[in-house]
């Protein structure tokens, strides 16, 4: 189960443990979302962000997690929170792809448009 895997990763030393825990939590959030357990989805995605902010600031994995969190906030009608996470992730993506030609940037802009009602 995800909970057992998470516990195993949390007991390992080093970066692989953090990456594994973030991956397990991301997958857990997807399952919770499909089950309609929205409160736990947000809490689980927050845990992923906390790990990645500490271990992977300004990288593509953090940006992807911010996009997931933004989408989750949108699903729950929390536009303000969604915009904050989406803008943060967009800034990371723009730093990684300054030419403005990434699919990730398009995904962030589409979600921002939805959140801002454009």
CSV table of C-alpha atoms in Angstrom, one decimal:
chain,number,residue,atom,x,y,z
A,1,UNK,CA,0.0,0.0,0.0
A,2,UNK,CA,1.0,3.6,-0.4
A,3,UNK,CA,1.1,4.1,3.4
A,4,UNK,CA,3.5,1.2,3.8
A,5,UNK,CA,5.7,2.5,1.0
A,6,UNK,CA,5.7,6.0,2.5
A,7,UNK,CA,6.8,4.7,5.8
A,8,UNK,CA,9.6,2.8,4.2
A,9,UNK,CA,10.8,5.9,2.3
A,10,UNK,CA,10.6,8.0,5.4
A,11,UNK,CA,12.9,5.7,7.3
A,12,UNK,CA,15.6,5.8,4.6
A,13,UNK,CA,18.4,8.4,4.7
A,14,UNK,CA,19.2,10.8,1.9
A,15,UNK,CA,17.6,12.4,-1.2
A,16,UNK,CA,16.3,9.1,-2.6
A,17,UNK,CA,14.1,8.8,0.5
A,18,UNK,CA,12.7,12.3,-0.1
A,19,UNK,CA,12.1,11.6,-3.8
A,20,UNK,CA,10.4,8.3,-3.0
A,21,UNK,CA,8.2,9.8,-0.3
A,22,UNK,CA,7.2,12.6,-2.6
A,23,UNK,CA,6.3,10.1,-5.4
A,24,UNK,CA,4.3,7.9,-3.0
A,25,UNK,CA,2.4,10.9,-1.7
A,26,UNK,CA,1.7,12.1,-5.2
A,27,UNK,CA,0.3,8.7,-6.1
A,28,UNK,CA,-1.7,8.7,-2.9
A,29,UNK,CA,-3.2,12.1,-3.7
A,30,UNK,CA,-4.3,10.8,-7.1
A,31,UNK,CA,-6.1,7.9,-5.5
A,32,UNK,CA,-7.7,10.1,-2.9
A,33,UNK,CA,-8.9,12.5,-5.7
A,34,UNK,CA,-10.6,9.6,-7.5
A,35,UNK,CA,-12.2,8.6,-4.3
A,36,UNK,CA,-13.6,12.1,-3.8
A,37,UNK,CA,-11.6,12.6,-0.5
A,38,UNK,CA,-10.9,16.2,-1.2
A,39,UNK,CA,-9.7,17.3,2.2
A,40,UNK,CA,-7.1,14.6,2.3
A,41,UNK,CA,-6.0,15.4,-1.3
A,42,UNK,CA,-5.1,18.9,-0.3
A,43,UNK,CA,-3.2,17.8,2.9
A,44,UNK,CA,-1.3,15.1,0.9
A,45,UNK,CA,-0.3,17.5,-1.8
A,46,UNK,CA,0.8,20.0,0.8
A,47,UNK,CA,3.1,17.3,2.2
A,48,UNK,CA,4.6,16.8,-1.3
A,49,UNK,CA,5.2,20.5,-1.7
A,50,UNK,CA,6.9,20.7,1.7
A,51,UNK,CA,9.3,17.9,0.7
A,52,UNK,CA,10.0,19.3,-2.7
A,53,UNK,CA,10.4,22.9,-1.5
A,54,UNK,CA,13.1,21.6,0.9
A,55,UNK,CA,14.9,19.3,-1.5
A,56,UNK,CA,14.1,20.5,-5.1
A,57,UNK,CA,13.6,24.3,-5.1
A,58,UNK,CA,13.0,25.7,-8.6
A,59,UNK,CA,13.0,22.4,-10.5
A,60,UNK,CA,10.5,20.7,-12.8
A,61,UNK,CA,9.2,18.3,-10.1
A,62,UNK,CA,8.3,21.1,-7.8
A,63,UNK,CA,6.6,22.9,-10.7
A,64,UNK,CA,4.6,19.8,-11.6
A,65,UNK,CA,3.5,19.5,-8.0
A,66,UNK,CA,2.4,23.2,-7.9
A,67,UNK,CA,0.4,22.5,-11.1
A,68,UNK,CA,-1.3,19.5,-9.4
A,69,UNK,CA,-2.0,21.6,-6.3
A,70,UNK,CA,-3.4,24.5,-8.4
A,71,UNK,CA,-5.7,22.0,-10.2
A,72,UNK,CA,-6.8,20.5,-6.9
A,73,UNK,CA,-7.6,24.0,-5.5
A,74,UNK,CA,-9.6,24.8,-8.6
A,75,UNK,CA,-11.6,21.5,-8.2
A,76,UNK,CA,-12.5,22.7,-4.7
A,77,UNK,CA,-13.5,26.2,-5.8
A,78,UNK,CA,-10.4,27.8,-4.1
A,79,UNK,CA,-9.5,30.2,-6.9
A,80,UNK,CA,-7.2,32.5,-4.8
A,81,UNK,CA,-5.1,29.6,-3.6
A,82,UNK,CA,-5.0,28.1,-7.1
A,83,UNK,CA,-3.7,31.3,-8.6
A,84,UNK,CA,-1.0,31.6,-6.0
A,85,UNK,CA,0.3,28.1,-6.6
A,86,UNK,CA,0.0,28.4,-10.4
A,87,UNK,CA,1.8,31.7,-10.5
A,88,UNK,CA,4.6,30.2,-8.4
A,89,UNK,CA,4.9,27.2,-10.7
A,90,UNK,CA,4.7,29.3,-13.8
A,91,UNK,CA,7.7,31.3,-12.6
A,92,UNK,CA,9.7,28.2,-12.1
A,93,UNK,CA,8.8,26.9,-15.6
A,94,UNK,CA,9.7,30.2,-17.1
A,95,UNK,CA,13.1,30.1,-15.4
A,96,UNK,CA,13.7,26.6,-16.7
A,97,UNK,CA,12.5,27.4,-20.2
A,98,UNK,CA,13.1,31.1,-20.9
A,99,UNK,CA,12.2,30.8,-24.6
A,100,UNK,CA,8.6,30.3,-23.5
A,101,UNK,CA,8.2,27.2,-25.6
A,102,UNK,CA,7.3,24.5,-23.1
A,103,UNK,CA,4.1,22.5,-22.8
A,104,UNK,CA,4.4,23.0,-19.0
A,105,UNK,CA,4.0,26.8,-19.5
A,106,UNK,CA,1.0,26.2,-21.7
A,107,UNK,CA,-0.6,24.0,-19.0
A,108,UNK,CA,0.0,26.6,-16.3
A,109,UNK,CA,-1.4,29.4,-18.4
A,110,UNK,CA,-4.5,27.3,-19.2
A,111,UNK,CA,-5.2,26.7,-15.5
A,112,UNK,CA,-4.5,30.3,-14.6
A,113,UNK,CA,-7.0,31.3,-17.3
A,114,UNK,CA,-9.6,29.0,-15.7
A,115,UNK,CA,-8.8,30.2,-12.2
A,116,UNK,CA,-9.1,33.9,-13.3
A,117,UNK,CA,-12.2,33.3,-15.4
A,118,UNK,CA,-10.6,34.2,-18.7
